[in-house]
Short mmCIF file of C-alpha atoms in Angstrom, two decimals:
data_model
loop_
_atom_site.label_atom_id
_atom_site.label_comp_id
_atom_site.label_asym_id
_atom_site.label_seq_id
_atom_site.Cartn_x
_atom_site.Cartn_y
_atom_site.Cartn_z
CA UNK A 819 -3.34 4.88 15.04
CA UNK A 820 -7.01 4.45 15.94
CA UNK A 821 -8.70 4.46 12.59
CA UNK A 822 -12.21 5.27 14.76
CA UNK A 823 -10.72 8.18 16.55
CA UNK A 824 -9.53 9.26 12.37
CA UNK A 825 -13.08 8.89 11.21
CA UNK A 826 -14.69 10.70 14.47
CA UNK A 827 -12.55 13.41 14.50
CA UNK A 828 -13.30 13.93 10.38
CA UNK A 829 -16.96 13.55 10.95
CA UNK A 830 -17.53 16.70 12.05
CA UNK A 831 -17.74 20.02 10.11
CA UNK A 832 -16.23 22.33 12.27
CA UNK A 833 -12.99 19.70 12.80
CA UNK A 834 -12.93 19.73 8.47
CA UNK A 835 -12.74 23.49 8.58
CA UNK A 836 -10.41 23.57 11.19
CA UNK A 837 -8.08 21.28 9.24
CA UNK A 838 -8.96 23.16 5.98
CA UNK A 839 -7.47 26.00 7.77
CA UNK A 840 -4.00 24.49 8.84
CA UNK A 841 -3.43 23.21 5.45
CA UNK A 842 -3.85 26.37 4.07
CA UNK A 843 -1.05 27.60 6.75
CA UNK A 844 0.34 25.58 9.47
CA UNK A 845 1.59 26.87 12.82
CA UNK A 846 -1.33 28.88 14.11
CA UNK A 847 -2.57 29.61 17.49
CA UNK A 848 -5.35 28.90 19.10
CA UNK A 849 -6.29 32.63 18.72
CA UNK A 850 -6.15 32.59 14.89
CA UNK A 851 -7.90 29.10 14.41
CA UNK A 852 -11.17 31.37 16.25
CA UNK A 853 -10.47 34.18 14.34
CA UNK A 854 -10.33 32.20 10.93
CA UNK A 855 -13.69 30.17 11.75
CA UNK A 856 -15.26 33.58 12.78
CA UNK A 857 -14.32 35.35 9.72
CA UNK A 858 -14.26 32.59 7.05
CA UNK A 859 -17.14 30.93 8.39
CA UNK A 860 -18.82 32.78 10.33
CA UNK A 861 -18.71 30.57 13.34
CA UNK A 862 -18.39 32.45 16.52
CA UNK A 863 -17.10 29.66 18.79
CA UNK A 864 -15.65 30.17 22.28
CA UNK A 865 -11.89 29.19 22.61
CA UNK A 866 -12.99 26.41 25.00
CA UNK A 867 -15.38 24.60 22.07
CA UNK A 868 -12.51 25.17 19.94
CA UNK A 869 -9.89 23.61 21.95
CA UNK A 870 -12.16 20.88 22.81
CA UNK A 871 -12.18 20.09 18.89
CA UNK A 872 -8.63 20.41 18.48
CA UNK A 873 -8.11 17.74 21.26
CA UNK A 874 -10.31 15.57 19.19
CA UNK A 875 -7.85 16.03 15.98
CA UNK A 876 -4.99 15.58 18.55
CA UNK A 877 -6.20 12.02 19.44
CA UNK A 878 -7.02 11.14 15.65
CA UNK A 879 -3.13 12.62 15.29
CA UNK A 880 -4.22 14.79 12.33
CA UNK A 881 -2.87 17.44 14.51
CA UNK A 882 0.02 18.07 16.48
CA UNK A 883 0.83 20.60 18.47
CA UNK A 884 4.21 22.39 20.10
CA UNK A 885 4.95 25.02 22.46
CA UNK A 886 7.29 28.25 22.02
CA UNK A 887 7.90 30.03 24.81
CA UNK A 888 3.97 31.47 26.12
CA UNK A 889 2.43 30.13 22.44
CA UNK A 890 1.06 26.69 21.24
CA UNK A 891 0.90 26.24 17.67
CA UNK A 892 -1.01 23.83 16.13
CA UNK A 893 -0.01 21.67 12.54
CA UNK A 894 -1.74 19.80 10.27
CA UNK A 895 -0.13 15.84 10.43
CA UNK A 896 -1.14 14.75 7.00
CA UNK A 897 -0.27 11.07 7.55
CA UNK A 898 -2.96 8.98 8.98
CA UNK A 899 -5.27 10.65 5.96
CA UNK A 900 -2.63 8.63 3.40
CA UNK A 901 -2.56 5.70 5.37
CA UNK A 902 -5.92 5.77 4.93
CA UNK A 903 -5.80 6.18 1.25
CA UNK A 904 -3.23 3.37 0.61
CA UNK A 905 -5.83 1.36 2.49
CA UNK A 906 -8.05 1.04 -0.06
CA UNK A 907 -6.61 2.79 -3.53
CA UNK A 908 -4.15 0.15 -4.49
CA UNK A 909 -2.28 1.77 -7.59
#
């Protein structure tokens, strides 16, 4: 994992919103990421600039993505944000 590509991806608002969306419910398309930015937060984005942001959290591996039949679905991967955390919170 490429801690830079982690903190790049996370620096944005848009990407944040994105992933506050898929941990609210995982699997979506890229129709209903749009549709949840445009509605929730009122961010009318083409589905190009919204791809383009979900290739960023692809690299950073915060999210993964898989194919069924004609649909891609996109999931949040939780687990470079805990390695992350174990980094530096020692318990």
């Amino acid at each position: 994992m490429d801690e830079d590509d982690l903190f790049k991806a996370l620096a944005d608002p848009t990407r944040r919103r994105i992933l506050d969306g898929l941990a609210e419910r995982d699997g979506q398309t890229l129709f209903e990421i749009c549709a949840r930015l445009a509605t929730d937060h009122g961010l009318g984005m083409s589905r190009q600039a919204v791809s383009q942001h979900l290739a960023v959290l692809e690299a950073a591996d915060l999210v993964r993505s898989r194919r069924e039949g004609r649909y891609k679905f996109h999931d949040l991967n939780t687990e470079p944000l805990r390695h992350i955390v174990t980094r530096w919170l020692r318990t």
